Amino acid sequence: DAKTTQPNSMESNEEEPVHLPCNHSTISGTDYIHWYRQLPSQGPEYVIHGLTSNVNNRMASLAIAEDRKSSTLILHRATLRDAAVYYCIRHGGGGGSQGNLIFGKGTKLSVKP
Amino acid sequence: NAGVMQNPRHLVRRRGQEARLRCSPMKGHSHVYWYRQLPEEGLKFMVYLQKENIIDESGMPKERFSAEFPKEGPSILRIQQVVRGDSAAYFCASSPFVADTQYFGPGTRLTVL
């Protein structure tokens, strides 16, 4: 049980921002929120993670709700190369057994030129 | 710093043969995880190893599958007497610490004829 809920699919236009939501209402206080993505025919790729505060890196931003029951991955300008399945994963003290990641179905992001 | 390496990238076996999949973690990473992705499905955790020790094998099928991570050399996922249902992509990931960010390899795509 992934214990996160994401929309099955989303569409975006190239060079527009994309907001990918994730609900994790039963998250424990020690779980981090990790985002990975999987491009077609490739292995998963780490995107970003956070605990309580919003986070930014060169790939994306992560906005975490104050109650930590939801979060949003933000791609500031989508490119065709961002078309992938995006996974929101609870990871840490309560998210998985001994550190393994529990993948749900993720959100399949399509980017239109 | 080279990423996680897996070989072979593609492996074809006939029913009843053995399959050996290799994974070299990133330099400095002592935690290795194996995941399986069946066609059109999500990734499922199989086993977590830390140098010479199996920490969690709760996702491994009870028979025919085994994994090791010797003191020297790559981690090996071994599947004996393969069946058609074993056809899948097998991904290895590594991390420097438990419950830390995991870095994935490109995967081994196993086809059982």
GROMACS .gro file of C-alpha atoms in nm:
model
  226
    1ASP     CA    1   0.000   0.000   0.000
    2ALA     CA    2   0.161   0.321  -0.122
    3LYS     CA    3  -0.048   0.533   0.116
    4THR     CA    4  -0.032   0.825  -0.124
    5THR     CA    5  -0.295   0.934  -0.374
    6GLN     CA    6  -0.216   1.094  -0.709
    7PRO     CA    7  -0.418   1.162  -1.023
    8ASN     CA    8  -0.365   0.896  -1.287
    9SER     CA    9  -0.269   1.140  -1.557
   10MET     CA   10  -0.216   1.507  -1.634
   11GLU     CA   11  -0.148   1.710  -1.944
   12SER     CA   12   0.059   2.019  -1.987
   13ASN     CA   13   0.176   2.245  -2.265
   14GLU     CA   14   0.543   2.291  -2.327
   15GLU     CA   15   0.704   2.580  -2.138
   16GLU     CA   16   0.408   2.616  -1.902
   17PRO     CA   17   0.425   2.539  -1.529
   18VAL     CA   18   0.294   2.207  -1.405
   19HIS     CA   19   0.157   2.136  -1.058
   20LEU     CA   20   0.143   1.768  -0.967
   21PRO     CA   21  -0.059   1.704  -0.649
   22CYS     CA   22  -0.022   1.426  -0.395
   23ASN     CA   23  -0.229   1.340  -0.091
   24HIS     CA   24  -0.068   1.162   0.204
   25SER     CA   25  -0.317   1.221   0.481
   26THR     CA   26  -0.183   0.944   0.708
   27ILE     CA   27   0.178   1.051   0.692
   28SER     CA   28   0.378   1.008   1.012
   29GLY     CA   29   0.591   1.278   1.164
   30THR     CA   30   0.916   1.111   1.058
   31ASP     CA   31   0.826   1.039   0.695
   32TYR     CA   32   0.988   1.244   0.426
   33ILE     CA   33   0.800   1.311   0.101
   34HIS     CA   34   1.005   1.196  -0.196
   35TRP     CA   35   0.931   1.243  -0.563
   36TYR     CA   36   1.076   1.024  -0.833
   37ARG     CA   37   0.999   1.010  -1.200
   38GLN     CA   38   1.036   0.741  -1.461
   39LEU     CA   39   1.089   0.831  -1.822
   40PRO     CA   40   0.985   0.572  -2.081
   41SER     CA   41   1.211   0.266  -2.081
   42GLN     CA   42   1.436   0.405  -1.807
   43GLY     CA   43   1.492   0.353  -1.438
   44PRO     CA   44   1.332   0.584  -1.183
   45GLU     CA   45   1.508   0.914  -1.126
   46TYR     CA   46   1.513   1.108  -0.801
   47VAL     CA   47   1.352   1.451  -0.833
   48ILE     CA   48   1.321   1.611  -0.491
   49HIS     CA   49   1.228   1.546  -0.130
   50GLY     CA   50   1.126   1.738   0.180
   51LEU     CA   51   0.997   1.706   0.533
   52THR     CA   52   0.814   2.023   0.634
   53SER     CA   53   0.950   2.323   0.449
   54ASN     CA   54   0.917   2.396   0.081
   55VAL     CA   55   1.219   2.284  -0.118
   56ASN     CA   56   1.376   2.397  -0.445
   57ASN     CA   57   1.639   2.238  -0.664
   58ARG     CA   58   1.744   2.265  -1.024
   59MET     CA   59   1.476   2.021  -1.138
   60ALA     CA   60   1.168   2.128  -0.948
   61SER     CA   61   1.009   2.278  -0.638
   62LEU     CA   62   0.819   2.096  -0.369
   63ALA     CA   63   0.543   2.271  -0.180
   64ILE     CA   64   0.435   2.093   0.138
   65ALA     CA   65   0.109   2.179   0.311
   66GLU     CA   66   0.136   2.308   0.664
   67ASP     CA   67  -0.042   1.999   0.802
   68ARG     CA   68   0.179   1.777   0.580
   69LYS     CA   69  -0.123   1.587   0.450
   70SER     CA   70  -0.056   1.691   0.093
   71SER     CA   71   0.219   1.823  -0.127
   72THR     CA   72   0.265   1.956  -0.479
   73LEU     CA   73   0.553   1.902  -0.716
   74ILE     CA   74   0.606   2.207  -0.934
   75LEU     CA   75   0.783   2.199  -1.268
   76HIS     CA   76   0.831   2.563  -1.351
   77ARG     CA   77   0.856   2.524  -1.728
   78ALA     CA   78   0.762   2.188  -1.868
   79THR     CA   79   0.966   2.052  -2.155
   80LEU     CA   80   0.899   1.752  -2.376
   81ARG     CA   81   1.168   1.572  -2.181
   82ASP     CA   82   0.959   1.602  -1.865
   83ALA     CA   83   0.699   1.360  -2.001
   84ALA     CA   84   0.717   1.074  -1.751
   85VAL     CA   85   0.537   0.897  -1.469
   86TYR     CA   86   0.582   1.093  -1.145
   87TYR     CA   87   0.571   0.909  -0.815
   88CYS     CA   88   0.506   1.066  -0.477
   89ILE     CA   89   0.643   0.841  -0.202
   90ARG     CA   90   0.647   0.853   0.175
   91HIS     CA   91   0.990   0.743   0.286
   92GLY     CA   92   1.155   0.718   0.620
   93GLY     CA   93   1.039   0.615   0.963
   94GLY     CA   94   0.694   0.498   0.864
   95GLY     CA   95   0.696   0.487   0.487
   96GLY     CA   96   0.856   0.157   0.407
   97SER     CA   97   1.013  -0.145   0.561
   98GLN     CA   98   1.379  -0.086   0.636
   99GLY     CA   99   1.412   0.185   0.375
  100ASN     CA  100   1.254   0.035   0.065
  101LEU     CA  101   1.039   0.260  -0.152
  102ILE     CA  102   0.672   0.178  -0.199
  103PHE     CA  103   0.566   0.291  -0.545
  104GLY     CA  104   0.204   0.359  -0.627
  105LYS     CA  105   0.068   0.407  -0.977
  106GLY     CA  106   0.196   0.763  -1.003
  107THR     CA  107   0.082   1.039  -1.236
  108LYS     CA  108   0.155   1.005  -1.604
  109LEU     CA  109   0.245   1.352  -1.729
  110SER     CA  110   0.205   1.426  -2.099
  111VAL     CA  111   0.361   1.742  -2.242
  112LYS     CA  112   0.225   1.886  -2.564
  113PRO     CA  113   0.445   2.094  -2.794
  114ASN     CA  114   3.115   0.962  -1.014
  115ALA     CA  115   2.958   0.682  -1.212
  116GLY     CA  116   2.598   0.606  -1.142
  117VAL     CA  117   2.444   0.270  -1.058
  118MET     CA  118   2.541   0.018  -1.320
  119GLN     CA  119   2.346  -0.288  -1.417
  120ASN     CA  120   2.430  -0.564  -1.658
  121PRO     CA  121   2.328  -0.708  -1.879
  122ARG     CA  122   2.081  -0.450  -2.003
  123HIS     CA  123   1.885  -0.716  -2.188
  124LEU     CA  124   1.875  -1.086  -2.110
  125VAL     CA  125   1.691  -1.360  -2.294
  126ARG     CA  126   1.645  -1.699  -2.134
  127ARG     CA  127   1.445  -2.010  -2.216
  128ARG     CA  128   1.211  -2.159  -1.959
  129GLY     CA  129   1.404  -2.358  -1.701
  130GLN     CA  130   1.733  -2.172  -1.741
  131GLU     CA  131   1.897  -1.953  -1.481
  132ALA     CA  132   1.919  -1.575  -1.496
  133ARG     CA  133   2.188  -1.373  -1.318
  134LEU     CA  134   2.146  -0.999  -1.293
  135ARG     CA  135   2.429  -0.780  -1.169
  136CYS     CA  136   2.425  -0.443  -0.999
  137SER     CA  137   2.720  -0.221  -0.909
  138PRO     CA  138   2.611   0.052  -0.667
  139MET     CA  139   2.738   0.406  -0.674
  140LYS     CA  140   3.077   0.454  -0.512
  141GLY     CA  141   3.044   0.483  -0.137
  142HIS     CA  142   2.695   0.331  -0.126
  143SER     CA  143   2.659   0.020   0.088
  144HIS     CA  144   2.280  -0.017   0.065
  145VAL     CA  145   2.135  -0.194  -0.238
  146TYR     CA  146   1.771  -0.249  -0.329
  147TRP     CA  147   1.614  -0.460  -0.604
  148TYR     CA  148   1.278  -0.381  -0.761
  149ARG     CA  149   1.078  -0.556  -1.032
  150GLN     CA  150   0.847  -0.393  -1.284
  151LEU     CA  151   0.614  -0.626  -1.469
  152PRO     CA  152   0.484  -0.507  -1.808
  153GLU     CA  153   0.237  -0.221  -1.770
  154GLU     CA  154   0.266  -0.230  -1.390
  155GLY     CA  155   0.438  -0.029  -1.119
  156LEU     CA  156   0.764  -0.105  -0.945
  157LYS     CA  157   0.756  -0.355  -0.662
  158PHE     CA  158   1.022  -0.388  -0.397
  159MET     CA  159   1.194  -0.726  -0.383
  160VAL     CA  160   1.494  -0.719  -0.149
  161TYR     CA  161   1.721  -0.486   0.044
  162LEU     CA  162   2.082  -0.575   0.114
  163GLN     CA  163   2.365  -0.411   0.299
  164LYS     CA  164   2.713  -0.549   0.236
  165GLU     CA  165   2.701  -0.926   0.288
  166ASN     CA  166   2.366  -0.907   0.469
  167ILE     CA  167   2.008  -0.941   0.356
  168ILE     CA  168   1.814  -0.683   0.557
  169ASP     CA  169   1.466  -0.723   0.411
  170GLU     CA  170   1.352  -0.982   0.158
  171SER     CA  171   0.980  -0.944   0.216
  172GLY     CA  172   0.917  -0.878  -0.153
  173MET     CA  173   1.107  -1.176  -0.288
  174PRO     CA  174   0.916  -1.476  -0.420
  175LYS     CA  175   0.970  -1.766  -0.182
  176GLU     CA  176   1.117  -1.998  -0.441
  177ARG     CA  177   1.371  -1.972  -0.723
  178PHE     CA  178   1.482  -1.616  -0.635
  179SER     CA  179   1.789  -1.527  -0.433
  180ALA     CA  180   2.008  -1.221  -0.387
  181GLU     CA  181   2.353  -1.150  -0.253
  182PHE     CA  182   2.583  -0.854  -0.204
  183PRO     CA  183   2.933  -0.987  -0.135
  184LYS     CA  184   3.209  -0.793   0.033
  185GLU     CA  185   3.380  -0.755  -0.302
  186GLY     CA  186   3.198  -0.724  -0.631
  187PRO     CA  187   2.848  -0.642  -0.746
  188SER     CA  188   2.515  -0.743  -0.601
  189ILE     CA  189   2.362  -1.040  -0.780
  190LEU     CA  190   1.994  -1.123  -0.824
  191ARG     CA  191   1.961  -1.485  -0.925
  192ILE     CA  192   1.652  -1.646  -1.070
  193GLN     CA  193   1.661  -2.023  -1.107
  194GLN     CA  194   1.442  -2.219  -1.348
  195VAL     CA  195   1.290  -1.912  -1.502
  196VAL     CA  196   0.926  -1.910  -1.616
  197ARG     CA  197   0.747  -1.679  -1.859
  198GLY     CA  198   0.599  -1.483  -1.568
  199ASP     CA  199   0.949  -1.374  -1.467
  200SER     CA  200   0.972  -1.158  -1.778
  201ALA     CA  201   1.004  -0.805  -1.645
  202ALA     CA  202   1.238  -0.513  -1.594
  203TYR     CA  203   1.455  -0.551  -1.286
  204PHE     CA  204   1.592  -0.234  -1.135
  205CYS     CA  205   1.862  -0.196  -0.878
  206ALA     CA  206   1.904   0.112  -0.660
  207SER     CA  207   2.165   0.216  -0.408
  208SER     CA  208   2.187   0.468  -0.126
  209PRO     CA  209   2.459   0.582   0.112
  210PHE     CA  210   2.240   0.539   0.419
  211VAL     CA  211   1.919   0.357   0.499
  212ALA     CA  212   1.599   0.557   0.424
  213ASP     CA  213   1.805   0.797   0.214
  214THR     CA  214   1.756   0.900  -0.148
  215GLN     CA  215   1.791   0.601  -0.378
  216TYR     CA  216   1.968   0.617  -0.711
  217PHE     CA  217   1.849   0.374  -0.973
  218GLY     CA  218   2.029   0.189  -1.246
  219PRO     CA  219   1.901   0.159  -1.604
  220GLY     CA  220   1.755  -0.184  -1.537
  221THR     CA  221   1.786  -0.531  -1.685
  222ARG     CA  222   1.505  -0.637  -1.912
  223LEU     CA  223   1.455  -1.010  -1.881
  224THR     CA  224   1.263  -1.196  -2.148
  225VAL     CA  225   1.178  -1.561  -2.093
  226LEU     CA  226   1.092  -1.753  -2.407
   0.00000   0.00000   0.00000
